[in-house]
Structure formats: structure tokens, C-alpha cells
């Protein structure tokens, strides 16, 4: 069975990010540091043993994966050119998740409300700069 998941590279704080995501979304977290994996031949860099080589969080409806970026890779995480779209079937649960991301140091980008196309939709940046979009289809949502 084919699957598609998100992969995010963090600038040295992947463990903190994935621990936060597990607190917000729940789910099963696998966190592997470079010290946990066998030495790999041909690595183009010497990894920090405490850096995250791979993180995987299985949440209701999907999977979030990532790790720490390779040394020398620097880029802006915060942007609106992408977001993680989390489609839910319960307006209240979507609001709870948004509130948890904001309470955890994030900021509202677009309030979660009834959108012109009939769904509830909103956007929030988490404290790591990742934009999360939440959508609840009109047939699953509630009024206002």
C-alpha cells in the first residue's frame, strides 16, 4: 500500500518539535538520534550524536516525519508557500488542536471559521515556524 507523509528538516530542534507535536496531536512517536543508528559509510558530514536522524509521529489519519537538517543547511522554516493540511471531521477537535498549537507558543495566521466554500478553515503557525491549516468539511462541521 502506498502512503504519502510530510518530512520536515529542523535546524537542530527536531526532538523538541516532535515531542511538542506528540503533546498536541497524540500518537506514537519514534525518535532516533544519530547515536542510536549504526555508523553509515559515505556520510557527507559528521553528525552530532544527539541530532535527530529520523523522527516519525503516527497521528490520527496520517504520519509526520522529519529530523535535524544536515550541518550547513540553513533556510527559513516559516513561510506561507506551504502548510500541513489536517482535515478533520469534528469542528471542536480542530479548534482544540489549533488552541494547543497557539498555547504552545504558536500564533494564529487565519482564524478558524466558516469559509466561503462552506467548510471550516483556519491557519496557525506553531512555535517552530511550521504553518498548519485545518479544514472541516461542511457536511462534518457545525454552524459558525
XYZ file of N, CA and C in Angstrom:
432
model
N 0.840 -1.181 0.000
C 0.000 0.000 0.000
C 0.886 1.245 0.000
N 0.637 2.147 -0.888
C 1.389 3.392 -0.957
C 0.882 4.373 0.092
N 1.795 5.158 0.646
C 1.423 6.212 1.581
C 2.223 7.464 1.247
N 1.727 8.586 1.661
C 2.403 9.855 1.474
C 2.427 10.542 2.827
N 3.606 10.992 3.241
C 3.678 11.720 4.505
C 4.590 12.922 4.344
N 4.508 13.798 5.292
C 5.321 15.001 5.327
C 6.669 14.686 5.938
N 7.724 15.322 5.434
C 9.051 15.238 6.042
C 9.545 16.659 6.249
N 9.905 16.982 7.476
C 10.382 18.321 7.800
C 11.788 18.242 8.372
N 12.673 19.112 7.906
C 14.026 19.215 8.445
C 14.084 20.438 9.357
N 14.507 20.212 10.576
C 14.586 21.287 11.569
C 16.036 21.683 11.788
N 16.220 22.899 12.246
C 17.560 23.440 12.451
C 18.059 23.147 13.862
N 18.162 21.844 14.179
C 18.714 21.422 15.461
C 17.697 21.238 16.571
N 16.422 21.434 16.293
C 15.421 21.288 17.352
C 14.321 20.290 16.986
N 14.652 19.292 16.198
C 13.654 18.296 15.785
C 13.082 17.528 16.979
N 13.916 17.184 17.945
C 13.418 16.442 19.113
C 12.376 17.262 19.865
N 12.655 18.549 20.053
C 11.702 19.430 20.726
C 10.408 19.546 19.913
N 10.542 19.704 18.599
C 9.367 19.848 17.734
C 8.498 18.599 17.778
N 9.101 17.438 17.619
C 8.305 16.213 17.581
C 7.713 15.866 18.937
N 8.399 16.187 20.010
C 7.823 15.988 21.346
C 6.605 16.895 21.513
N 6.721 18.128 21.045
C 5.589 19.074 21.097
C 4.422 18.551 20.254
N 4.710 18.081 19.043
C 3.641 17.575 18.182
C 2.931 16.377 18.824
N 3.680 15.531 19.510
C 3.038 14.402 20.195
C 2.152 14.906 21.332
N 2.588 15.936 22.045
C 1.761 16.506 23.113
C 0.462 17.086 22.544
N 0.540 17.723 21.388
C -0.626 18.349 20.776
C -1.547 17.322 20.129
N -0.981 16.471 19.271
C -1.789 15.574 18.444
C -1.937 14.163 19.007
N -1.132 13.814 20.011
C -1.128 12.433 20.491
C -0.368 11.569 19.501
N -0.587 10.285 19.577
C 0.032 9.390 18.613
C 1.298 8.728 19.124
N 1.823 7.863 18.283
C 3.009 7.070 18.594
C 4.234 7.754 18.004
N 5.240 8.065 18.851
C 6.435 8.776 18.413
C 7.646 7.852 18.414
N 8.355 7.840 17.297
C 9.649 7.165 17.180
C 10.675 8.260 16.965
N 11.675 8.331 17.820
C 12.706 9.359 17.736
C 14.063 8.669 17.764
N 14.794 8.738 16.659
C 16.108 8.110 16.567
C 17.182 9.189 16.406
N 18.121 9.177 17.322
C 19.251 10.100 17.228
C 20.384 9.392 16.473
N 21.338 10.163 15.986
C 22.459 9.551 15.265
C 23.211 8.574 16.153
N 23.218 8.804 17.467
C 23.880 7.867 18.385
C 23.140 6.531 18.467
N 21.896 6.483 17.999
C 21.090 5.262 18.040
C 21.244 4.393 16.794
N 21.846 4.947 15.752
C 21.940 4.201 14.495
C 23.388 3.820 14.222
N 23.610 2.714 13.512
C 24.991 2.326 13.183
C 25.655 3.386 12.304
N 26.975 3.472 12.405
C 27.708 4.412 11.559
C 27.424 4.109 10.098
N 27.239 5.165 9.339
C 26.931 4.999 7.928
C 28.144 5.397 7.089
N 28.553 4.497 6.221
C 29.681 4.760 5.341
C 29.282 5.778 4.282
N 30.170 6.705 4.015
C 29.925 7.664 2.946
C 29.111 8.869 3.353
N 28.897 9.071 4.659
C 28.147 10.256 5.096
C 28.914 11.511 4.689
N 28.247 12.497 4.124
C 28.939 13.713 3.689
C 29.255 14.672 4.842
N 28.930 14.278 6.076
C 29.204 15.108 7.237
C 29.319 14.211 8.460
N 29.891 14.755 9.514
C 30.000 14.043 10.793
C 28.824 14.482 11.651
N 27.815 13.619 11.818
C 26.621 14.051 12.551
C 26.872 14.188 14.045
N 26.182 15.156 14.628
C 26.160 15.302 16.072
C 25.423 14.084 16.617
N 26.007 13.344 17.545
C 25.340 12.138 18.058
C 23.961 12.396 18.654
N 23.721 13.617 19.153
C 22.421 13.937 19.750
C 21.410 14.488 18.747
N 21.858 14.753 17.522
C 20.936 15.243 16.490
C 19.967 14.130 16.105
N 18.777 14.519 15.687
C 17.759 13.549 15.305
C 17.995 13.111 13.858
N 18.259 11.817 13.700
C 18.439 11.237 12.373
C 17.086 11.005 11.709
N 16.107 10.582 12.505
C 14.766 10.316 11.972
C 13.752 10.383 13.104
N 12.659 11.068 12.836
C 11.529 11.114 13.761
C 10.281 10.762 12.977
N 9.417 10.033 13.633
C 8.158 9.635 12.996
C 7.058 9.688 14.040
N 5.997 10.425 13.723
C 4.839 10.515 14.611
C 3.616 10.068 13.828
N 3.037 8.965 14.255
C 1.803 8.475 13.652
C 0.636 9.077 14.405
N -0.162 9.868 13.685
C -1.312 10.550 14.267
C -2.579 10.029 13.618
N -3.705 10.401 14.184
C -4.987 10.021 13.621
C -5.067 10.513 12.176
N -5.045 9.600 11.226
C -5.188 9.946 9.820
C -3.902 10.156 9.060
N -2.738 10.044 9.684
C -1.526 10.278 8.915
C -0.247 10.107 9.699
N 0.825 10.589 9.092
C 2.156 10.446 9.663
C 2.943 11.724 9.377
N 3.682 12.155 10.390
C 4.586 13.292 10.261
C 5.989 12.735 10.469
N 6.906 13.029 9.566
C 8.278 12.558 9.706
C 9.238 13.725 9.571
N 10.463 13.521 10.042
C 11.455 14.577 9.913
C 12.713 14.255 10.677
N 13.538 15.261 10.851
C 14.798 15.132 11.567
C 15.499 16.473 11.579
N 16.724 16.467 12.086
C 17.528 17.681 12.076
C 18.202 17.820 10.720
N 18.277 19.041 10.227
C 18.925 19.326 8.946
C 20.408 19.011 9.035
N 21.002 18.741 7.897
C 22.436 18.499 7.849
C 23.178 19.794 8.149
N 24.367 19.695 8.743
C 25.147 20.904 9.018
C 25.348 21.726 7.748
N 25.240 23.035 7.897
C 25.418 23.926 6.760
C 24.136 24.247 6.028
N 23.083 23.479 6.267
C 21.791 23.768 5.642
C 21.065 24.784 6.503
N 20.828 25.941 5.947
C 20.076 26.966 6.659
C 19.019 27.511 5.727
N 17.809 27.617 6.218
C 16.691 28.083 5.420
C 15.596 28.516 6.378
N 14.710 29.304 5.865
C 13.593 29.764 6.687
C 12.532 28.672 6.739
N 12.174 28.267 7.935
C 11.091 27.294 8.079
C 9.758 28.010 7.927
N 9.641 29.182 8.517
C 8.371 29.907 8.493
C 8.131 30.512 7.117
N 7.036 30.109 6.510
C 6.662 30.618 5.202
C 5.201 30.259 4.971
N 4.588 30.943 4.024
C 3.208 30.617 3.682
C 3.117 29.903 2.346
N 4.262 29.544 1.775
C 4.260 28.853 0.490
C 3.830 27.389 0.661
N 3.824 26.907 1.881
C 3.392 25.542 2.170
C 2.695 25.530 3.527
N 1.939 24.494 3.765
C 1.405 24.243 5.104
C 1.078 22.760 5.189
N 0.884 22.301 6.398
C 0.404 20.945 6.619
C -1.104 21.058 6.764
N -1.845 20.444 5.877
C -3.304 20.496 5.914
C -3.816 19.293 6.691
N -4.500 19.562 7.780
C -5.065 18.494 8.603
C -6.579 18.586 8.481
N -7.154 17.690 7.715
C -8.602 17.623 7.539
C -9.174 16.754 8.643
N -10.114 17.297 9.350
C -10.745 16.605 10.476
C -12.229 16.473 10.182
N -12.938 15.708 11.000
C -14.382 15.579 10.819
C -15.148 16.151 12.007
N -14.452 16.921 12.848
C -15.057 17.461 14.054
C -14.526 18.881 14.288
N -15.391 19.871 14.211
C -15.004 21.272 14.379
C -14.376 21.494 15.749
N -14.962 20.958 16.786
C -14.435 21.174 18.138
C -13.036 20.595 18.294
N -12.795 19.408 17.739
C -11.454 18.814 17.835
C -10.443 19.668 17.064
N -10.818 20.168 15.898
C -9.920 21.044 15.149
C -9.597 22.292 15.967
N -10.604 22.872 16.601
C -10.374 24.058 17.452
C -9.437 23.729 18.611
N -9.607 22.564 19.216
C -8.729 22.147 20.319
C -7.278 22.059 19.858
N -7.056 21.481 18.674
C -5.696 21.341 18.148
C -5.085 22.707 17.843
N -5.859 23.585 17.245
C -5.387 24.943 16.956
C -5.037 25.656 18.257
N -5.927 25.579 19.235
C -5.681 26.215 20.538
C -4.411 25.678 21.184
N -4.172 24.368 21.070
C -2.980 23.763 21.664
C -1.710 24.246 20.977
N -1.742 24.402 19.660
C -0.575 24.919 18.941
C -0.298 26.372 19.321
N -1.342 27.176 19.457
C -1.169 28.573 19.863
C -0.674 28.636 21.305
N -1.282 27.859 22.198
C -0.881 27.851 23.603
C 0.563 27.383 23.771
N 1.033 26.559 22.830
C 2.403 26.059 22.885
C 3.426 27.016 22.293
N 3.030 28.257 22.047
C 3.962 29.254 21.539
C 3.727 29.642 20.097
N 2.666 29.140 19.492
C 2.360 29.465 18.104
C 1.567 30.746 17.981
N 1.174 31.046 16.743
C 0.384 32.257 16.508
C -0.653 31.991 15.416
N -1.799 32.617 15.571
C -2.885 32.469 14.604
C -2.514 33.215 13.332
N -2.678 32.568 12.199
C -2.452 33.228 10.918
C -3.785 33.585 10.266
N -4.757 32.685 10.367
C -6.098 32.921 9.841
C -7.072 32.257 10.815
N -7.967 33.017 11.411
C -8.895 32.428 12.382
C -9.689 31.266 11.784
N -9.935 30.274 12.597
C -10.707 29.094 12.193
C -12.183 29.475 12.211
N -12.774 29.522 11.026
C -14.160 29.965 10.909
C -14.780 29.355 9.657
N -16.062 29.589 9.507
C -16.766 29.129 8.319
C -16.230 29.893 7.112
N -15.747 29.154 6.120
C -15.141 29.758 4.925
C -16.200 29.920 3.826
N -15.936 30.756 2.842
C -16.907 30.976 1.757
C -17.304 29.702 1.011
N -16.435 28.711 0.985
C -16.749 27.468 0.278
C -17.532 26.484 1.140
N -17.860 26.872 2.377
C -18.739 26.061 3.211
C -18.061 25.249 4.289
N -16.769 25.072 4.197
C -16.027 24.336 5.224
C -15.561 25.296 6.321
N -15.210 24.740 7.463
C -14.492 25.494 8.477
C -13.013 25.390 8.115
N -12.316 26.527 8.155
C -10.914 26.547 7.744
C -10.169 27.601 8.552
N -8.921 27.305 8.874
C -8.063 28.258 9.560
C -6.617 27.838 9.488
N -5.720 28.762 9.835
C -4.278 28.503 9.777
C -3.612 29.012 11.043
N -2.611 28.270 11.491
C -1.831 28.662 12.657
C -0.362 28.310 12.387
N 0.543 29.196 12.830
C 1.964 28.868 12.818
C 2.307 28.297 14.182
N 3.014 27.152 14.216
C 3.467 26.647 15.507
C 4.729 27.406 15.913
N 5.248 27.123 17.087
C 6.397 27.873 17.590
C 7.677 27.595 16.821
N 7.655 26.604 15.935
C 8.819 26.265 15.119
C 8.748 26.907 13.737
N 7.659 27.620 13.458
C 7.509 28.292 12.178
C 6.760 27.503 11.126
N 6.262 26.311 11.477
C 5.518 25.481 10.530
C 4.064 25.941 10.515
N 3.519 26.142 9.311
C 2.118 26.548 9.199
C 1.233 25.312 9.090
N 0.239 25.263 9.944
C -0.756 24.192 9.951
C -2.082 24.774 9.481
N -2.687 24.142 8.499
C -4.023 24.524 8.043
C -4.982 23.445 8.520
N -6.125 23.860 9.002
C -7.140 22.926 9.483
C -8.398 23.109 8.667
N -9.015 22.010 8.294
C -10.226 22.027 7.462
C -11.207 20.999 7.993
N -12.449 21.424 8.130
C -13.544 20.505 8.464
C -14.610 20.719 7.417
N -14.876 19.681 6.640
C -15.851 19.775 5.538
C -17.213 20.203 6.066
N -17.939 20.927 5.236
C -19.240 21.449 5.620
C -20.163 20.352 6.128
N -20.132 19.201 5.530
C -21.018 18.115 5.947
C -20.665 17.570 7.326
N -19.405 17.788 7.768
C -18.970 17.282 9.067
C -18.998 18.347 10.138
N -19.061 19.608 9.735
C -18.924 20.709 10.686
C -20.225 21.065 11.383
N -20.141 22.208 12.056
C -21.282 22.768 12.765
C -21.474 24.184 12.279
N -22.531 24.806 12.606
C -22.741 26.205 12.226
C -21.806 27.095 13.027
N -21.196 28.105 12.309
C -20.353 29.137 12.899
C -19.447 28.653 13.899
